[in-house]
Amino acid sequence: MQLGLSPYLDIGGKRVDIHKVCTLLEALQEEGSLLRASKKCAMSYKGVWDLLALLNSEKEQLTSSKIGGLRGGGSDLTPFGKRLLQKMQELLEIEHQLNRLIKSYETINGLKQFKKLLQNSLYKNIIPVVIEEVKTKGKEVVVAGSYNQNRLKARVSKPKEQFFVGQKVYFVFDPSAANHKGENFLKGIYAGKESGKTKLIVDDLEILVEGKVELKNGLAYVSIRPKSIQVIPCNFD
């Protein structure tokens, strides 16, 4: 038995394999003919026709007919069909990445490591923090704590959780939450660029940030916007 995910389209309660639809639409876009597309996909012409009939609706058509021309007419994707194909291609890439992570989960030791791998793959930054201070300001709760020598605070609007001093939490934020100036400084070793983002090594953590970073003597300094930090209760060693 193997773990895995497979996306599908739900059309009137009937599940249709996205891989099959995507392969057909790609072939149709390349060949410009239902007959040639069916041969390329190793599907019967009737099977292709029936599948497109299922996918098409009265308001939105995936394909349009072409009349005449050097190749004697044929079929092409409508703008809606092209948008749907793009979305399905993106979804298949997401499927590939998730299944790669699930494959990794089967070989690593437990859920904790898998969460870290998943967090890194989504370009999220996660910092374990022990809460040192909790203050209520209007509808916000200010939660402050430290990770080694880095003191950070988050401003949580209408929190569903109740936070308390001594509680272990994760501070989670996107690379876009970083800023060049302001409060909430985070200091780390500059480790170059990755996917257009600046990488910092903060003790044993890898942090990815966007925007300007202050560099000095091999160290990188960024400010993390407090309102951009999510506070997630957890248990960590």
C-alpha atoms as a printed R data frame, in Angstrom:
    type eleno elety resid chain resno       x      y       z
1   ATOM     1    CA   MET     A     1   0.000  0.000   0.000
2   ATOM     2    CA   GLN     A     2   1.231  3.511  -0.840
3   ATOM     3    CA   LEU     A     3   0.048  6.883   0.421
4   ATOM     4    CA   GLY     A     4  -0.790  9.524  -2.152
5   ATOM     5    CA   LEU     A     5  -3.185 12.195  -3.418
6   ATOM     6    CA   SER     A     6  -4.912 12.400  -6.802
7   ATOM     7    CA   PRO     A     7  -7.032 15.428  -7.872
8   ATOM     8    CA   TYR     A     8 -10.265 15.099  -9.811
9   ATOM     9    CA   LEU     A     9 -13.089 17.180 -11.278
10  ATOM    10    CA   ASP     A    10 -16.560 16.788  -9.826
11  ATOM    11    CA   ILE     A    11 -19.129 17.224 -12.602
12  ATOM    12    CA   GLY     A    12 -22.678 16.662 -11.485
13  ATOM    13    CA   GLY     A    13 -21.567 14.178  -8.872
14  ATOM    14    CA   LYS     A    14 -19.342 12.280 -11.323
15  ATOM    15    CA   ARG     A    15 -15.599 12.223 -10.705
16  ATOM    16    CA   VAL     A    16 -13.355 12.795 -13.702
17  ATOM    17    CA   ASP     A    17  -9.593 12.212 -13.537
18  ATOM    18    CA   ILE     A    18  -7.766 15.519 -14.044
19  ATOM    19    CA   HIS     A    19  -4.757 13.746 -15.550
20  ATOM    20    CA   LYS     A    20  -6.970 12.402 -18.341
21  ATOM    21    CA   VAL     A    21  -8.630 15.761 -19.012
22  ATOM    22    CA   CYS     A    22  -5.337 17.656 -18.928
23  ATOM    23    CA   THR     A    23  -3.673 15.202 -21.328
24  ATOM    24    CA   LEU     A    24  -6.593 15.509 -23.760
25  ATOM    25    CA   LEU     A    25  -6.709 19.304 -23.708
26  ATOM    26    CA   GLU     A    26  -2.927 19.549 -24.155
27  ATOM    27    CA   ALA     A    27  -3.109 17.188 -27.141
28  ATOM    28    CA   LEU     A    28  -6.037 19.106 -28.624
29  ATOM    29    CA   GLN     A    29  -4.167 22.387 -28.242
30  ATOM    30    CA   GLU     A    30  -1.123 20.925 -29.988
31  ATOM    31    CA   GLU     A    31  -2.896 18.972 -32.741
32  ATOM    32    CA   GLY     A    32  -5.907 21.182 -33.467
33  ATOM    33    CA   SER     A    33  -8.017 18.148 -34.207
34  ATOM    34    CA   LEU     A    34 -10.188 15.838 -32.101
35  ATOM    35    CA   LEU     A    35  -9.201 12.840 -34.198
36  ATOM    36    CA   ARG     A    36  -5.454 13.495 -33.954
37  ATOM    37    CA   ALA     A    37  -5.775 14.350 -30.240
38  ATOM    38    CA   SER     A    38  -7.598 11.067 -29.586
39  ATOM    39    CA   LYS     A    39  -4.817  9.108 -31.313
40  ATOM    40    CA   LYS     A    40  -2.136 10.966 -29.378
41  ATOM    41    CA   CYS     A    41  -3.916 10.186 -26.084
42  ATOM    42    CA   ALA     A    42  -4.580  6.571 -27.101
43  ATOM    43    CA   MET     A    43  -8.315  7.187 -26.669
44  ATOM    44    CA   SER     A    44 -11.174  6.326 -28.987
45  ATOM    45    CA   TYR     A    45 -12.729  9.178 -30.918
46  ATOM    46    CA   LYS     A    46 -16.058  8.432 -29.235
47  ATOM    47    CA   GLY     A    47 -14.345  8.440 -25.828
48  ATOM    48    CA   VAL     A    48 -12.900 11.894 -26.520
49  ATOM    49    CA   TRP     A    49 -16.251 13.177 -27.786
50  ATOM    50    CA   ASP     A    50 -18.111 11.818 -24.751
51  ATOM    51    CA   LEU     A    51 -15.561 13.303 -22.336
52  ATOM    52    CA   LEU     A    52 -15.785 16.755 -23.915
53  ATOM    53    CA   ALA     A    53 -19.583 16.535 -23.938
54  ATOM    54    CA   LEU     A    54 -19.442 15.871 -20.195
55  ATOM    55    CA   LEU     A    55 -17.062 18.763 -19.572
56  ATOM    56    CA   ASN     A    56 -18.863 21.321 -21.739
57  ATOM    57    CA   SER     A    57 -21.806 23.211 -20.337
58  ATOM    58    CA   GLU     A    58 -24.401 25.467 -21.934
59  ATOM    59    CA   LYS     A    59 -22.627 28.581 -20.639
60  ATOM    60    CA   GLU     A    60 -18.975 27.534 -20.948
61  ATOM    61    CA   GLN     A    61 -17.482 25.515 -23.808
62  ATOM    62    CA   LEU     A    62 -13.964 24.088 -23.673
63  ATOM    63    CA   THR     A    63 -13.567 23.706 -27.430
64  ATOM    64    CA   SER     A    64 -14.567 25.476 -30.605
65  ATOM    65    CA   SER     A    65 -14.660 24.278 -34.200
66  ATOM    66    CA   LYS     A    66 -12.446 25.671 -36.959
67  ATOM    67    CA   ILE     A    67 -13.651 25.621 -40.559
68  ATOM    68    CA   GLY     A    68 -11.390 25.222 -43.597
69  ATOM    69    CA   GLY     A    69  -7.746 26.278 -43.601
70  ATOM    70    CA   LEU     A    70  -4.612 24.444 -44.696
71  ATOM    71    CA   ARG     A    71  -5.384 21.473 -42.475
72  ATOM    72    CA   GLY     A    72  -9.030 21.302 -43.439
73  ATOM    73    CA   GLY     A    73 -10.523 22.720 -40.237
74  ATOM    74    CA   GLY     A    74 -10.507 21.102 -36.816
75  ATOM    75    CA   SER     A    75 -10.953 22.080 -33.175
76  ATOM    76    CA   ASP     A    76  -9.266 24.430 -30.753
77  ATOM    77    CA   LEU     A    77  -9.559 25.423 -27.114
78  ATOM    78    CA   THR     A    78 -11.752 28.370 -26.197
79  ATOM    79    CA   PRO     A    79 -10.369 31.040 -23.830
80  ATOM    80    CA   PHE     A    80 -12.270 29.241 -21.046
81  ATOM    81    CA   GLY     A    81 -10.700 25.930 -22.080
82  ATOM    82    CA   LYS     A    82  -7.235 27.474 -22.006
83  ATOM    83    CA   ARG     A    83  -7.829 28.934 -18.523
84  ATOM    84    CA   LEU     A    84  -9.108 25.582 -17.260
85  ATOM    85    CA   LEU     A    85  -6.096 23.790 -18.736
86  ATOM    86    CA   GLN     A    86  -3.736 26.226 -17.008
87  ATOM    87    CA   LYS     A    87  -5.502 25.736 -13.665
88  ATOM    88    CA   MET     A    88  -5.352 21.959 -14.026
89  ATOM    89    CA   GLN     A    89  -1.650 22.074 -14.914
90  ATOM    90    CA   GLU     A    90  -1.037 24.123 -11.776
91  ATOM    91    CA   LEU     A    91  -3.096 21.664  -9.740
92  ATOM    92    CA   LEU     A    92  -1.079 18.740 -11.088
93  ATOM    93    CA   GLU     A    93   2.118 20.521 -10.038
94  ATOM    94    CA   ILE     A    94   0.645 20.927  -6.548
95  ATOM    95    CA   GLU     A    95  -0.231 17.219  -6.591
96  ATOM    96    CA   HIS     A    96   3.356 16.394  -7.549
97  ATOM    97    CA   GLN     A    97   4.789 18.495  -4.721
98  ATOM    98    CA   LEU     A    98   2.362 17.101  -2.113
99  ATOM    99    CA   ASN     A    99   2.997 13.512  -3.154
100 ATOM   100    CA   ARG     A   100   6.733 14.182  -2.968
101 ATOM   101    CA   LEU     A   101   6.221 15.354   0.595
102 ATOM   102    CA   ILE     A   102   4.057 12.335   1.418
103 ATOM   103    CA   LYS     A   103   6.780 10.119  -0.005
104 ATOM   104    CA   SER     A   104   9.230 11.863   2.305
105 ATOM   105    CA   TYR     A   105   6.875 11.344   5.251
106 ATOM   106    CA   GLU     A   106   7.061  7.578   4.688
107 ATOM   107    CA   THR     A   107  10.827  7.670   5.161
108 ATOM   108    CA   ILE     A   108  11.287 10.211   7.951
109 ATOM   109    CA   ASN     A   109  10.771  9.834  11.645
110 ATOM   110    CA   GLY     A   110   7.319 11.045  12.561
111 ATOM   111    CA   LEU     A   111   4.937 13.926  12.088
112 ATOM   112    CA   LYS     A   112   7.141 16.609  13.662
113 ATOM   113    CA   GLN     A   113   9.817 16.310  10.965
114 ATOM   114    CA   PHE     A   114   7.153 16.110   8.268
115 ATOM   115    CA   LYS     A   115   5.569 19.352   9.485
116 ATOM   116    CA   LYS     A   116   8.939 21.060   9.290
117 ATOM   117    CA   LEU     A   117   9.485 19.760   5.761
118 ATOM   118    CA   LEU     A   118   6.023 20.886   4.702
119 ATOM   119    CA   GLN     A   119   6.536 24.294   6.286
120 ATOM   120    CA   ASN     A   120   9.801 24.824   4.428
121 ATOM   121    CA   SER     A   121   8.313 23.670   1.132
122 ATOM   122    CA   LEU     A   122   5.591 26.317   1.345
123 ATOM   123    CA   TYR     A   123   8.137 29.049   2.098
124 ATOM   124    CA   LYS     A   124   6.727 29.598   5.540
125 ATOM   125    CA   ASN     A   125   9.020 30.496   8.408
126 ATOM   126    CA   ILE     A   126   8.429 28.827  11.746
127 ATOM   127    CA   ILE     A   127  10.160 29.824  14.985
128 ATOM   128    CA   PRO     A   128   9.643 28.043  18.321
129 ATOM   129    CA   VAL     A   129   8.987 30.589  21.057
130 ATOM   130    CA   VAL     A   130   8.256 30.419  24.785
131 ATOM   131    CA   ILE     A   131   5.833 33.205  25.678
132 ATOM   132    CA   GLU     A   132   7.252 35.749  28.111
133 ATOM   133    CA   GLU     A   133   4.553 38.412  27.992
134 ATOM   134    CA   VAL     A   134   0.883 38.672  27.038
135 ATOM   135    CA   LYS     A   135  -0.971 42.009  26.805
136 ATOM   136    CA   THR     A   136  -4.453 42.884  25.607
137 ATOM   137    CA   LYS     A   137  -4.780 46.064  23.552
138 ATOM   138    CA   GLY     A   138  -8.330 46.637  22.378
139 ATOM   139    CA   LYS     A   139  -9.298 43.742  20.113
140 ATOM   140    CA   GLU     A   140  -5.675 42.640  19.788
141 ATOM   141    CA   VAL     A   141  -3.500 40.492  21.987
142 ATOM   142    CA   VAL     A   142   0.243 41.181  21.980
143 ATOM   143    CA   VAL     A   143   2.233 37.993  22.478
144 ATOM   144    CA   ALA     A   144   5.991 38.348  23.091
145 ATOM   145    CA   GLY     A   145   8.697 35.756  23.510
146 ATOM   146    CA   SER     A   146  12.276 34.871  22.616
147 ATOM   147    CA   TYR     A   147  14.114 32.424  20.429
148 ATOM   148    CA   ASN     A   148  17.621 32.390  21.901
149 ATOM   149    CA   GLN     A   149  18.761 36.026  21.607
150 ATOM   150    CA   ASN     A   150  15.983 37.075  19.230
151 ATOM   151    CA   ARG     A   151  12.987 38.631  20.937
152 ATOM   152    CA   LEU     A   152   9.828 38.782  18.845
153 ATOM   153    CA   LYS     A   153   6.275 39.874  19.401
154 ATOM   154    CA   ALA     A   154   3.079 39.194  17.497
155 ATOM   155    CA   ARG     A   155  -0.129 41.193  17.408
156 ATOM   156    CA   VAL     A   156  -3.038 38.757  17.128
157 ATOM   157    CA   SER     A   157  -6.444 40.159  16.193
158 ATOM   158    CA   LYS     A   158  -9.424 38.453  17.865
159 ATOM   159    CA   PRO     A   159  -7.493 35.299  18.814
160 ATOM   160    CA   LYS     A   160  -9.379 32.024  19.107
161 ATOM   161    CA   GLU     A   161  -6.734 30.706  21.501
162 ATOM   162    CA   GLN     A   162  -5.957 31.926  24.996
163 ATOM   163    CA   PHE     A   163  -2.233 32.550  25.461
164 ATOM   164    CA   PHE     A   164  -0.304 32.584  28.726
165 ATOM   165    CA   VAL     A   165   3.247 33.182  30.000
166 ATOM   166    CA   GLY     A   166   5.406 30.067  29.770
167 ATOM   167    CA   GLN     A   167   3.357 28.553  26.941
168 ATOM   168    CA   LYS     A   168   5.227 27.027  23.997
169 ATOM   169    CA   VAL     A   169   4.080 28.336  20.614
170 ATOM   170    CA   TYR     A   170   5.234 28.643  17.032
171 ATOM   171    CA   PHE     A   171   5.592 32.078  15.456
172 ATOM   172    CA   VAL     A   172   4.807 31.491  11.761
173 ATOM   173    CA   PHE     A   173   5.154 34.111   9.024
174 ATOM   174    CA   ASP     A   174   5.576 34.461   5.272
175 ATOM   175    CA   PRO     A   175   8.727 35.899   3.670
176 ATOM   176    CA   SER     A   176   6.679 38.967   2.739
177 ATOM   177    CA   ALA     A   177   6.207 39.754   6.450
178 ATOM   178    CA   ALA     A   178   9.823 40.952   6.658
179 ATOM   179    CA   ASN     A   179  10.738 44.605   6.434
180 ATOM   180    CA   HIS     A   180  13.965 46.574   6.423
181 ATOM   181    CA   LYS     A   181  13.009 48.955   9.209
182 ATOM   182    CA   GLY     A   182  10.821 48.849  12.280
183 ATOM   183    CA   GLU     A   183  10.463 46.858  15.473
184 ATOM   184    CA   ASN     A   184  10.724 43.104  15.939
185 ATOM   185    CA   PHE     A   185  14.280 42.624  14.705
186 ATOM   186    CA   LEU     A   186  15.523 39.189  13.753
187 ATOM   187    CA   LYS     A   187  19.268 38.589  13.428
188 ATOM   188    CA   GLY     A   188  20.900 35.763  11.508
189 ATOM   189    CA   ILE     A   189  23.822 34.780   9.319
190 ATOM   190    CA   TYR     A   190  23.431 35.813   5.680
191 ATOM   191    CA   ALA     A   191  23.297 32.634   3.556
192 ATOM   192    CA   GLY     A   192  22.671 33.979   0.057
193 ATOM   193    CA   LYS     A   193  19.593 33.792  -2.142
194 ATOM   194    CA   GLU     A   194  17.054 31.032  -2.697
195 ATOM   195    CA   SER     A   195  14.164 31.337  -5.180
196 ATOM   196    CA   GLY     A   196  14.565 35.105  -5.187
197 ATOM   197    CA   LYS     A   197  14.432 35.325  -1.406
198 ATOM   198    CA   THR     A   198  17.165 36.094   1.115
199 ATOM   199    CA   LYS     A   199  18.141 33.196   3.330
200 ATOM   200    CA   LEU     A   200  19.122 33.741   6.958
201 ATOM   201    CA   ILE     A   201  20.461 31.119   9.314
202 ATOM   202    CA   VAL     A   202  19.092 31.892  12.770
203 ATOM   203    CA   ASP     A   203  20.866 29.423  15.040
204 ATOM   204    CA   ASP     A   204  19.649 26.096  13.568
205 ATOM   205    CA   LEU     A   205  16.717 27.562  11.605
206 ATOM   206    CA   GLU     A   206  16.558 28.611   7.958
207 ATOM   207    CA   ILE     A   207  14.512 31.776   7.448
208 ATOM   208    CA   LEU     A   208  13.509 33.080   4.014
209 ATOM   209    CA   VAL     A   209  12.570 36.756   3.637
210 ATOM   210    CA   GLU     A   210  11.678 39.163   0.854
211 ATOM   211    CA   GLY     A   211  12.523 42.826   0.539
212 ATOM   212    CA   LYS     A   212  15.508 44.721   1.864
213 ATOM   213    CA   VAL     A   213  17.840 43.151   4.406
214 ATOM   214    CA   GLU     A   214  20.467 45.054   6.393
215 ATOM   215    CA   LEU     A   215  23.834 43.332   6.063
216 ATOM   216    CA   LYS     A   216  26.703 43.978   8.453
217 ATOM   217    CA   ASN     A   217  29.832 41.863   9.067
218 ATOM   218    CA   GLY     A   218  28.247 38.770   7.559
219 ATOM   219    CA   LEU     A   219  25.088 39.130   9.621
220 ATOM   220    CA   ALA     A   220  21.627 39.953   8.289
221 ATOM   221    CA   TYR     A   221  19.015 42.001  10.145
222 ATOM   222    CA   VAL     A   222  15.342 42.175   9.241
223 ATOM   223    CA   SER     A   223  12.230 43.418  10.956
224 ATOM   224    CA   ILE     A   224   9.164 41.167  11.055
225 ATOM   225    CA   ARG     A   225   5.792 42.895  11.077
226 ATOM   226    CA   PRO     A   226   4.033 41.853  14.311
227 ATOM   227    CA   LYS     A   227   0.582 41.723  12.685
228 ATOM   228    CA   SER     A   228   1.888 39.291  10.052
229 ATOM   229    CA   ILE     A   229   2.906 36.649  12.595
230 ATOM   230    CA   GLN     A   230   0.582 33.756  13.346
231 ATOM   231    CA   VAL     A   231   0.829 32.291  16.839
232 ATOM   232    CA   ILE     A   232   0.194 28.552  16.891
233 ATOM   233    CA   PRO     A   233   0.117 26.599  20.184
234 ATOM   234    CA   CYS     A   234   2.379 23.556  20.089
235 ATOM   235    CA   ASN     A   235   4.710 21.301  21.991
236 ATOM   236    CA   PHE     A   236   8.393 21.249  21.107
237 ATOM   237    CA   ASP     A   237  11.474 19.921  22.815
